Coordinates of C-alpha atoms in Angstrom, one line a residue:
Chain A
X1 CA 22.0 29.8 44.9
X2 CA 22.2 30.4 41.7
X3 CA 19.0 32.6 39.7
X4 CA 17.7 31.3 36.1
X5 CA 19.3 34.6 34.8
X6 CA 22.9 34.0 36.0
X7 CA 22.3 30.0 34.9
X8 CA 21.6 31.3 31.3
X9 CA 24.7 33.5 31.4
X10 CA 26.9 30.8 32.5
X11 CA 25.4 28.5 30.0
X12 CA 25.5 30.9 27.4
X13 CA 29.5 31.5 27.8
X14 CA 29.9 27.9 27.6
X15 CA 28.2 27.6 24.3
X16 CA 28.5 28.9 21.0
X17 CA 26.3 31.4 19.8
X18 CA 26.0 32.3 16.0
X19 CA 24.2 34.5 14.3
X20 CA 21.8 34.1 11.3
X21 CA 24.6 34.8 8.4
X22 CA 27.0 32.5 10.3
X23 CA 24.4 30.1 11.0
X24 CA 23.5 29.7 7.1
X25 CA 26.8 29.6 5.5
X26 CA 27.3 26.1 8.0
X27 CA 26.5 23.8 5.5
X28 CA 25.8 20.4 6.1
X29 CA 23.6 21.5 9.0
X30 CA 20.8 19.6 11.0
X31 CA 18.5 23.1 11.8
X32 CA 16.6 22.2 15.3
X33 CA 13.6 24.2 16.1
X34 CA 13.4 23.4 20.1
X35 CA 10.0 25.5 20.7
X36 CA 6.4 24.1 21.7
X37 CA 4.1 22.8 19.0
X38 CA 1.9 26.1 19.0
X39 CA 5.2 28.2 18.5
X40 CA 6.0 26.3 15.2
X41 CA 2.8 26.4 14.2
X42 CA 2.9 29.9 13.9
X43 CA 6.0 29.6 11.3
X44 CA 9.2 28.6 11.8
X45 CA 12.8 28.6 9.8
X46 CA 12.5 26.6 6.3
X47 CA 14.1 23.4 6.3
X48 CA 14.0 22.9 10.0
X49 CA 13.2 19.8 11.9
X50 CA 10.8 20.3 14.8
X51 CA 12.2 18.5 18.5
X52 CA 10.5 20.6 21.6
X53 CA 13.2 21.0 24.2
X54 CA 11.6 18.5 26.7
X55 CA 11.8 15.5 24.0
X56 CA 15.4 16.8 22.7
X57 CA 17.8 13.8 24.3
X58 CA 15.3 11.2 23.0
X59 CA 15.1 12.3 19.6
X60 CA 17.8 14.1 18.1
X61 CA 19.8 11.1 17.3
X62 CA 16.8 10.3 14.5
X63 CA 17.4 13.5 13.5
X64 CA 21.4 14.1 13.7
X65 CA 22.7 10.7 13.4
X66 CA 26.0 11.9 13.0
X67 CA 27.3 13.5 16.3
X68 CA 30.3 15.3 14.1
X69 CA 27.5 17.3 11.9
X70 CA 27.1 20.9 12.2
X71 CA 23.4 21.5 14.4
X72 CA 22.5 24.8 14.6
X73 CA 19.3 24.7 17.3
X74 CA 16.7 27.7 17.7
X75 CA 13.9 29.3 20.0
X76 CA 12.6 32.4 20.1
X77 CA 14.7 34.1 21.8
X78 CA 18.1 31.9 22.4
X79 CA 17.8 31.2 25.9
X80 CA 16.2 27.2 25.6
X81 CA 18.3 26.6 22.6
X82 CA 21.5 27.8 24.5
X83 CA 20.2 25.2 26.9
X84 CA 20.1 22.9 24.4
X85 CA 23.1 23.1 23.0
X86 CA 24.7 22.2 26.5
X87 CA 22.7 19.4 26.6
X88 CA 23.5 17.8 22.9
X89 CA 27.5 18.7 24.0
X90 CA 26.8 16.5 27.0
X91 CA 25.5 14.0 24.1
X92 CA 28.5 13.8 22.3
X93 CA 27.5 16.7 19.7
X94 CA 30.8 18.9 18.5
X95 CA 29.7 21.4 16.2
X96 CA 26.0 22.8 18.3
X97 CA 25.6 26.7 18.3
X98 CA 22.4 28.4 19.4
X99 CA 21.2 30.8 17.2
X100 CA 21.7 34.4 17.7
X101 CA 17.9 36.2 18.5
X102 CA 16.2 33.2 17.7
X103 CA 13.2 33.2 15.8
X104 CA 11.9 36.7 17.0
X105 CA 15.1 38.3 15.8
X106 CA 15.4 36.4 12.2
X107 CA 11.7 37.0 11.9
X108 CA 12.7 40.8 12.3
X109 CA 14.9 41.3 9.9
X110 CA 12.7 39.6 7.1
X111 CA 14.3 36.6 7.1
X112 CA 12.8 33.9 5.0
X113 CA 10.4 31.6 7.4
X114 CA 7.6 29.1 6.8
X115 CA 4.1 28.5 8.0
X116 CA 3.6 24.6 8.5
X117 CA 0.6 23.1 7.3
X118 CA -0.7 21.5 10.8
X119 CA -3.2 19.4 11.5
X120 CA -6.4 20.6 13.9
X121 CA -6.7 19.7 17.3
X122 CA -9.7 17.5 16.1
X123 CA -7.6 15.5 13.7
X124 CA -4.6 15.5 16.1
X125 CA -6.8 13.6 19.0
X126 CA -8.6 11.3 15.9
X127 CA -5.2 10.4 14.5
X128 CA -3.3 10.3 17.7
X129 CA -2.3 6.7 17.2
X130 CA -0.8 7.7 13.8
X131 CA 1.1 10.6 14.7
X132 CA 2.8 8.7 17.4
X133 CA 4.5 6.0 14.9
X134 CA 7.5 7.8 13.6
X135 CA 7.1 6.5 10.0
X136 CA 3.6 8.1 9.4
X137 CA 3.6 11.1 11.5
X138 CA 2.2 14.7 11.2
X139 CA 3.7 14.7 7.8
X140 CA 2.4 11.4 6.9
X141 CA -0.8 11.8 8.6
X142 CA -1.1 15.3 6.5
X143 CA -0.1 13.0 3.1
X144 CA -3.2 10.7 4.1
X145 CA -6.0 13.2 4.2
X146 CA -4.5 14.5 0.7
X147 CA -4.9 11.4 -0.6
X148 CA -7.4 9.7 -3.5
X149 CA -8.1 6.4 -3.3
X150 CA -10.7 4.3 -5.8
X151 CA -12.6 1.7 -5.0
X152 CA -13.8 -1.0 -7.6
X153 CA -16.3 -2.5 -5.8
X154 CA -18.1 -2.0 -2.5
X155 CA -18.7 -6.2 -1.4
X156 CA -16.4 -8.3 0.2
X157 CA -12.7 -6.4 -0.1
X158 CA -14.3 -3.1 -0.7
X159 CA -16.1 -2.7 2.1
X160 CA -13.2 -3.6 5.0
X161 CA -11.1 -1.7 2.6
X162 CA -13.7 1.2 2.9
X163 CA -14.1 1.2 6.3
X164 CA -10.4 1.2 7.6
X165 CA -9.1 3.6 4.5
X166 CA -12.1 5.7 6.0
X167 CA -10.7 5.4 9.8
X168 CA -6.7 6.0 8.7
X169 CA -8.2 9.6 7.6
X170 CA -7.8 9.0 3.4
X171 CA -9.3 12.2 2.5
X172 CA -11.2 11.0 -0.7
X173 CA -12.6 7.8 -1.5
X174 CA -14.7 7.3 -4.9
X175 CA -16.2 3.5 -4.6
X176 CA -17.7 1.9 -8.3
X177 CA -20.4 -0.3 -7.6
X178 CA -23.8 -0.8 -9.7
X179 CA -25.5 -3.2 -7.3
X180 CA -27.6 -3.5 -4.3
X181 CA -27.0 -5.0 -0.9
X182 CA -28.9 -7.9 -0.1
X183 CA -29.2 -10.2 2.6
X184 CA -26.5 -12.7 1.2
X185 CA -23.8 -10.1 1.4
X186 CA -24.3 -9.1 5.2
X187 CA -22.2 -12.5 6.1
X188 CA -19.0 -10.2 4.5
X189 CA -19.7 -7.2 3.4
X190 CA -19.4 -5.1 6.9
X191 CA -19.7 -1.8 5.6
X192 CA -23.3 -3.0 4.6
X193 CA -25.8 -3.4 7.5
X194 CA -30.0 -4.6 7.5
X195 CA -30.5 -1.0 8.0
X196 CA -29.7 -0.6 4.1
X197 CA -30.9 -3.7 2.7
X198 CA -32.1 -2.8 -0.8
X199 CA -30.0 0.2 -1.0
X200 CA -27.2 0.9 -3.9
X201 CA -23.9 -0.3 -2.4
X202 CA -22.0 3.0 -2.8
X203 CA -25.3 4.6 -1.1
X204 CA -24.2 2.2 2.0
X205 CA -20.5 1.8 1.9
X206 CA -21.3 5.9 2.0
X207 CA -22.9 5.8 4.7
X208 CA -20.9 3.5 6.7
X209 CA -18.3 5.8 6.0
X210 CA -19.3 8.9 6.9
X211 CA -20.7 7.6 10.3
X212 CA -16.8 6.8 11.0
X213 CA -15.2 9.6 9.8
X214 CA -16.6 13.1 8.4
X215 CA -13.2 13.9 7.1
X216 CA -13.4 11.7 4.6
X217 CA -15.0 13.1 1.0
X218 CA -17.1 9.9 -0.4
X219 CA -17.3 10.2 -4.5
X220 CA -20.3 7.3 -5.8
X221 CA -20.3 5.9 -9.0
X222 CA -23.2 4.0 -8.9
X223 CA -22.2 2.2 -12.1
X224 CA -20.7 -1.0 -13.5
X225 CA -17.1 -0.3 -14.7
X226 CA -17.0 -0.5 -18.6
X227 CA -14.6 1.0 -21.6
X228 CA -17.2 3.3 -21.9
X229 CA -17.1 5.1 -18.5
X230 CA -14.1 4.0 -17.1
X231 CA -12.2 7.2 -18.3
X232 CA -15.1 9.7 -16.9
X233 CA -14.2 7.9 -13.6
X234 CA -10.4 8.0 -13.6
X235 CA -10.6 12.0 -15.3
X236 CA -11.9 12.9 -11.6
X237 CA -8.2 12.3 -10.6
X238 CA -7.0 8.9 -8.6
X239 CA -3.8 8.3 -6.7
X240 CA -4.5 4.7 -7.0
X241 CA -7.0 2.1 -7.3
X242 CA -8.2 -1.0 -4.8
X243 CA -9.4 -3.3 -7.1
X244 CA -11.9 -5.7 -5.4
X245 CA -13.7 -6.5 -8.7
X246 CA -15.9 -9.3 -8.3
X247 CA -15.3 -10.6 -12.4
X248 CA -12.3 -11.2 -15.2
X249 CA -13.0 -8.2 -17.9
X250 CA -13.3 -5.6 -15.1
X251 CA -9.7 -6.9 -13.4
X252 CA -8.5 -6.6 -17.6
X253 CA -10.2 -3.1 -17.9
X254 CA -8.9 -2.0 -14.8
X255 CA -5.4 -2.8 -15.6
X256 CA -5.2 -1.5 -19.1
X257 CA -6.8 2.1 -17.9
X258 CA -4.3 2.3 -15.0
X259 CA -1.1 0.7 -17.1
X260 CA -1.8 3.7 -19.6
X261 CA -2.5 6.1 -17.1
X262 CA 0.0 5.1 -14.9
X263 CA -1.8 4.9 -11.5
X264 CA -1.0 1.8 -9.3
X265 CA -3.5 -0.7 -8.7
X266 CA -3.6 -2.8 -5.4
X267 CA -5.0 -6.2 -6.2
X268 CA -6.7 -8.4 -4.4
X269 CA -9.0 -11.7 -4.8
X270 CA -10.5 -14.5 -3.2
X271 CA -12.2 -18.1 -3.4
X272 CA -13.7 -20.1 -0.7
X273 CA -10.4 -20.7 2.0
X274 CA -8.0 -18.6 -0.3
X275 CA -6.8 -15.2 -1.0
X276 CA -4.1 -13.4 -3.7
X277 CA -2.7 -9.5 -3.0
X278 CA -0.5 -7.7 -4.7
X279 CA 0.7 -4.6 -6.0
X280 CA 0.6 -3.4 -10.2
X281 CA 2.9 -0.5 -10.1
X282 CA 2.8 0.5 -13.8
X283 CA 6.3 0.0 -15.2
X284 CA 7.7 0.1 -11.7
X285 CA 6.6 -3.7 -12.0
X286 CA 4.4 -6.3 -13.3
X287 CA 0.9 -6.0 -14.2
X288 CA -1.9 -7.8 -14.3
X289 CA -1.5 -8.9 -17.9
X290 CA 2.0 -10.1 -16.8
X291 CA 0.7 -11.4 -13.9
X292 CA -2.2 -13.7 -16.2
X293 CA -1.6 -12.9 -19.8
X294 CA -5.4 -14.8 -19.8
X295 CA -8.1 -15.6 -17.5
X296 CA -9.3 -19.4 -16.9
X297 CA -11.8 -21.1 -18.8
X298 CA -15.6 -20.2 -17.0
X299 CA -15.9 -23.6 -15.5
X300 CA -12.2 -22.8 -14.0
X301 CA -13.0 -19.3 -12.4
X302 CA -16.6 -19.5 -10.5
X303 CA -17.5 -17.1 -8.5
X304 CA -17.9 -16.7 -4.9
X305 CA -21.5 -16.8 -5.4
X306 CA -20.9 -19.9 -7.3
X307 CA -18.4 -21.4 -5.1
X308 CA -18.7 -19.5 -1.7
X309 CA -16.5 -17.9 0.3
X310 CA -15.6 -18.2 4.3
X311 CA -16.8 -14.5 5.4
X312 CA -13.7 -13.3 7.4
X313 CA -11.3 -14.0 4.2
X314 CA -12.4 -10.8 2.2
X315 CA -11.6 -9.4 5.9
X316 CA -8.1 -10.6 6.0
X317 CA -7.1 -10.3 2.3
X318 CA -9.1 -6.4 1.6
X319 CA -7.1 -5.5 5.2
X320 CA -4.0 -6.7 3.6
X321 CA -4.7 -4.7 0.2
X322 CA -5.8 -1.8 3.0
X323 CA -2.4 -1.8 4.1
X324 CA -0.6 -1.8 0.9
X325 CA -3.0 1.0 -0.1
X326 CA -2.2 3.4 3.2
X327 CA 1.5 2.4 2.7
X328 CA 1.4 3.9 -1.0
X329 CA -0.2 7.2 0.4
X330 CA 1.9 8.0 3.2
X331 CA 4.7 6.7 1.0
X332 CA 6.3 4.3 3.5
X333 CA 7.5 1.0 3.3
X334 CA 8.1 -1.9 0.8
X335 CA 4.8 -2.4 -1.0
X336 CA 4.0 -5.7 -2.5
X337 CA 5.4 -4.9 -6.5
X338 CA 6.2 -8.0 -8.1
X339 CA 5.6 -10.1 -5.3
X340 CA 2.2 -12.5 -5.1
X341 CA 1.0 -13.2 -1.4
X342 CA -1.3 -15.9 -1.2
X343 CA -3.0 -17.1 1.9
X344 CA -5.1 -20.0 2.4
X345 CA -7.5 -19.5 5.6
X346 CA -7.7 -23.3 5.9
X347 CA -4.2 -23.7 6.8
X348 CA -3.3 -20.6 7.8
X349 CA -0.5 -20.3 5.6
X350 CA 1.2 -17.0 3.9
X351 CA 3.5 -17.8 0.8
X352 CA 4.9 -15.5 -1.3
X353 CA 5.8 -15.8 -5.3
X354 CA 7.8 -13.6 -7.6
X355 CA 6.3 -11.7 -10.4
X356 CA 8.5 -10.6 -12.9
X357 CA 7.7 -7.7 -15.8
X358 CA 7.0 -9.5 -19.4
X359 CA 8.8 -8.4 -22.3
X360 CA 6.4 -9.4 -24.4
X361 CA 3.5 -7.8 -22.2
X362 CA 0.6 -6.6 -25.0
X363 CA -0.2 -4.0 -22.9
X364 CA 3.1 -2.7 -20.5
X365 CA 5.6 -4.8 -22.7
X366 CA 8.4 -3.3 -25.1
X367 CA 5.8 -3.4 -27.9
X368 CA 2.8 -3.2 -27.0
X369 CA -0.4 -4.3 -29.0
X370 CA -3.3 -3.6 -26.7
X371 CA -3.3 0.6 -26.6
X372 CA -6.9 0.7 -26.7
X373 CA -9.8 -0.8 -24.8
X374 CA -10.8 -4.0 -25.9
X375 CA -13.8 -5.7 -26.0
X376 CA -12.9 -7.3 -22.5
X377 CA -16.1 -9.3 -22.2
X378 CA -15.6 -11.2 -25.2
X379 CA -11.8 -11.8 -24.2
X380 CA -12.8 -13.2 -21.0
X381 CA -15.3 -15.6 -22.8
X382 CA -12.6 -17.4 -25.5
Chain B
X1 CA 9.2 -36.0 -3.7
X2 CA 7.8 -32.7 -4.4
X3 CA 4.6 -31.3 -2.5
X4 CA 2.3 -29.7 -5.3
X5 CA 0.0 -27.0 -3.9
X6 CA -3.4 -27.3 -5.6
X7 CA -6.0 -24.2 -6.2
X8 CA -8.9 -24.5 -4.7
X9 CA -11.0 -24.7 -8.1
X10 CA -8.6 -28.0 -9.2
X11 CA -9.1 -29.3 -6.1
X12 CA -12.3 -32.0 -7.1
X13 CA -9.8 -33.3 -9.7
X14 CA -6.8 -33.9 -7.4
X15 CA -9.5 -36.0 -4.9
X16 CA -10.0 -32.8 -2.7
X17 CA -6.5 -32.8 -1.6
X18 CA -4.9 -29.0 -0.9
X19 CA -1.5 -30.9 -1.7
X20 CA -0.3 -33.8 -3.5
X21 CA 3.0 -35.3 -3.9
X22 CA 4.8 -35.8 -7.1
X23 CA 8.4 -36.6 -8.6
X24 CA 10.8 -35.5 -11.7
X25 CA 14.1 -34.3 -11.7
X26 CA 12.2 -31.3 -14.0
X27 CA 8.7 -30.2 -13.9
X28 CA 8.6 -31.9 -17.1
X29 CA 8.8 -35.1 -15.6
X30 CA 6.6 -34.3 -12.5
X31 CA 3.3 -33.0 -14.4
X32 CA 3.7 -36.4 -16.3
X33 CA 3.8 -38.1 -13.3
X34 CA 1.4 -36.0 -11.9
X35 CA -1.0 -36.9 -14.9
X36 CA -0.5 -40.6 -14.8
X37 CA -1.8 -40.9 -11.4
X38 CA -4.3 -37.6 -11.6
X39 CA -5.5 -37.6 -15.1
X40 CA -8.2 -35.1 -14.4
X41 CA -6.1 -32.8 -12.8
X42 CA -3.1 -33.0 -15.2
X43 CA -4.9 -32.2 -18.5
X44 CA -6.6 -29.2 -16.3
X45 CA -3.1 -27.7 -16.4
X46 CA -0.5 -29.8 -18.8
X47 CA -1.8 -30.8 -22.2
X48 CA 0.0 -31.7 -25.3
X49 CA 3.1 -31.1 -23.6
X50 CA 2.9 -27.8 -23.1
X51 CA 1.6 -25.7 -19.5
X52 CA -2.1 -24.5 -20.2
X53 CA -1.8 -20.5 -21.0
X54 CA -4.2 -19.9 -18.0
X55 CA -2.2 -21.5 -15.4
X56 CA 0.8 -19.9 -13.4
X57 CA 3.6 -22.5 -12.1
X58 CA 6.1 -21.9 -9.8
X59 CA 8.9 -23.8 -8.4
X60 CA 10.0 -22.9 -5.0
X61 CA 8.3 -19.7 -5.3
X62 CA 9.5 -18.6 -9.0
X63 CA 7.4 -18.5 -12.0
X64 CA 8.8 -21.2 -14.6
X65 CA 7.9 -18.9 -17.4
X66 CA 11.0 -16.8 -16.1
X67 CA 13.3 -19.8 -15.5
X68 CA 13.5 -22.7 -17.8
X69 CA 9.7 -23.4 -18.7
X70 CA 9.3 -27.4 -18.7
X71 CA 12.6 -27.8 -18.1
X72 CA 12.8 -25.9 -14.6
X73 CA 14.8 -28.6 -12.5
X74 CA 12.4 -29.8 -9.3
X75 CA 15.0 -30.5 -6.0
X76 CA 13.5 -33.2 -4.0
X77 CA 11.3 -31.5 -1.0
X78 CA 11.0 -28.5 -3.9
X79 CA 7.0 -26.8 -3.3
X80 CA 5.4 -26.4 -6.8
X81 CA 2.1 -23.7 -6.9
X82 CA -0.2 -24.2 -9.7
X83 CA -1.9 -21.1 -9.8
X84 CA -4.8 -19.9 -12.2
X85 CA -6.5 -16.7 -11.5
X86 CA -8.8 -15.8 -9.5
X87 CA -11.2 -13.4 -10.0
X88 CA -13.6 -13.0 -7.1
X89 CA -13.6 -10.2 -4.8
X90 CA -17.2 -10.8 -3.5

């Protein structure tokens, strides 16, 4: 029979063991941290990737592609990353050492270590279903609660766009709306209830909000977008904007403000069956100007409370903008830049058309000739 | 043929059809034939020979603008998108 302290000694001769100078001057290296999540919590070494010893085999190979690079695996005290290293040996691995002391000793001697920014064990049980997709994460998760989004409008794309932005733990949300919610919008506008008929939008949408998630800081602007105020709004700092503008000049004021400001807009409309997203990245790609150097004569752009509007389309097409948006935060993914999707409910059909930058763009062109706001009312209305 | 794909506000003009099927060997010659038999609906988009400034076209999923204009060459089963914009996000 063999005891855990003669295992550790036989693994340990079979292993190589390095200490902290000779584990820094490997360069190259993939540094493991094999400990449990509250030990790393508590600090660990800077630059080091975070596998606990019982998920090790499953995940290293996201981590250390490359079996031939140099991993250097720690734990606080070198007997689970001696362990370890046996293990990624078995795995193929030829250049694993354990580190010397582990963490206890390296925090000793004043090494350099880092204190993680976690998440609570609230947020970790809310956003469970996010931290188990490797693409978003703890880190992405972490990037989504830092994150600013603005809302133009609080009616058909605002408010799914509200209410699932609110749910994927965006930490702030400002929503621009002047009006009030009346009983027309309720076959839509689900962030809007008959509990707040009458009530300001952004009161609402607010509310809705907060009754899903606490974490999320709701900023109102109970105010029609215009020249005047739109740079008091964007001073209070926006990572981006979800434009669900209900009108022409706002879409033209929006997109000069964030073209000279630089903050992408995700853009999305609708009309009775059909639906338009896409993403103005300012000089990453198109804008809206590019996009439609002019709107439509009046009689060709009615709105939906001219023309109507099947309810579940703002759904579909302010979920689709949604998903842009979260994408953009957590910076994953290929957003929709330069790429229209339209989708007609009635068919059920996606397509997809290029949008390409214009050169002769007044606004994000080589010369531009809009630089200030414009009277966008009166553009609208040639 | 082409299949034309027509927006929902054009769609009174082009007899409440979502599609409509027109020929040219450029899109030149298929908004002329497009006009002849849907006057309405042609001078909503194509007038004096020229693309009205308010309406996107795209051939097989490019914008004409960025290819040849008028004289963007239409394949036979090519999709053409007239596309104004929309503003609505009620």
């Amino acid at each position: 029979m063999t005891t855990y302290r003669e295992l550790l000694q036989q693994t340990k001769s079979e292993i190589s063991e390095v200490d902290a100078r000779a584990a820094q001057e490997r360069s190259g290296a993939v540094w493991i941290d094999v400990r449990e999540a509250d030990e790393w919590q508590e600090g660990h070494l800077p630059g080091a990737v975070h596998i606990p010893r019982g998920y090790l085999e499953s995940r290293v190979e996201a981590v250390a592609p490359d079996k031939s690079q140099p991993v250097i695996l720690y734990c606080a005290s070198a007997a689970r990353s001696a362990f370890a290293a046996k293990t990624l040996e078995q795995l193929g691995y030829t250049d694993v050492h354990s580190l010397a002391g582990g963490f206890t000793d390296w925090k000793r001697n004043g090494l350099e270590i880092v204190m993680p920014r976690t998440l609570s064990p609230e947020k970790r049980t809310r956003y469970s279903r996010h931290l188990l997709i490797p693409e978003i994460g703890e880190e992405g998760q972490l990037k989504l609660l830092d994150a600013r989004i603005l809302l133009i409008g609080a009616g058909g794309l605002g408010s799914p766009a509200a209410l699932y932005l609110a749910a994927a733990g965006i930490g702030t949300l400002g929503i621009v709306d002047a009006d009030i919610v009346d009983e027309t919008n309720l076959q839509r506008q689900i962030a809007h209830s008959l509990d707040t008929l009458g009530s300001p939008k952004v009161d609402s949408a607010k509310r809705a909000i907060q009754a899903l998630n606490p974490d999320v800081d709701v900023v109102t602007y109970r105010e029609r977008l215009t020249s005047e105020n739109i740079d008091r709004i964007l001073d209070d700092g926006w990572d981006l904007i979800l434009d669900g503008a209900d009108n022409f000049p706002t879409r033209y004021l929006v997109n000069d403000a964030s073209v000279w400001r630089g903050i992408p807009v995700v853009h999305g409309s609708i009309y009775r069956f059909e639906g338009q997203v896409t993403v103005f990245k300012p000089h990453d790609g198109p804008c809206y100007r590019c996009l439609f150097p002019e709107p439509p004569p009046p009689e060709l752009a009615p709105s939906c409370a001219e023309g109507g509007v099947l309810g579940v389309l703002p759904g579909i097409v302010g979920s689709l903008q949604t998903n842009e948006a979260i994408k953009l935060a957590a910076g994953i993914g290929d957003p929709l830049v330069g790429r229209l999707l339209l989708f007609d409910a009635l068919a059920t059909e996606f397509s997809e058309v290029k949008i390409d930058r214009r050169a002769d763009c007044p606004v994000c062109g080589e010369h531009p000739t809009i630089t200030e706001y414009i009277d966008y009312v009166e553009f609208c209305a040639r | 043929m082409s299949v034309v794909r027509i927006p929902p506000v054009l769609r009174t003009e082009a007899g409440g059809e979502r599609e409509v099927e027109a020929s040219g060997d450029t899109l030149r010659e298929l908004l002329e034939d497009l006009s002849s038999r849907l006057p309405a609906l042609g001078s909503r988009v194509y007038a004096e020979g020229a693309i009205r400034s308010f309406v996107n076209v795209y051939v097989d999923g490019e914008d004409v603008r960025t290819r040849d204009g008028l004289d963007t060459p239409v394949r036979e089963g090519s999709t053409v998108i007239l596309l104004p914009a929309m503003a609505g996000g009620c």
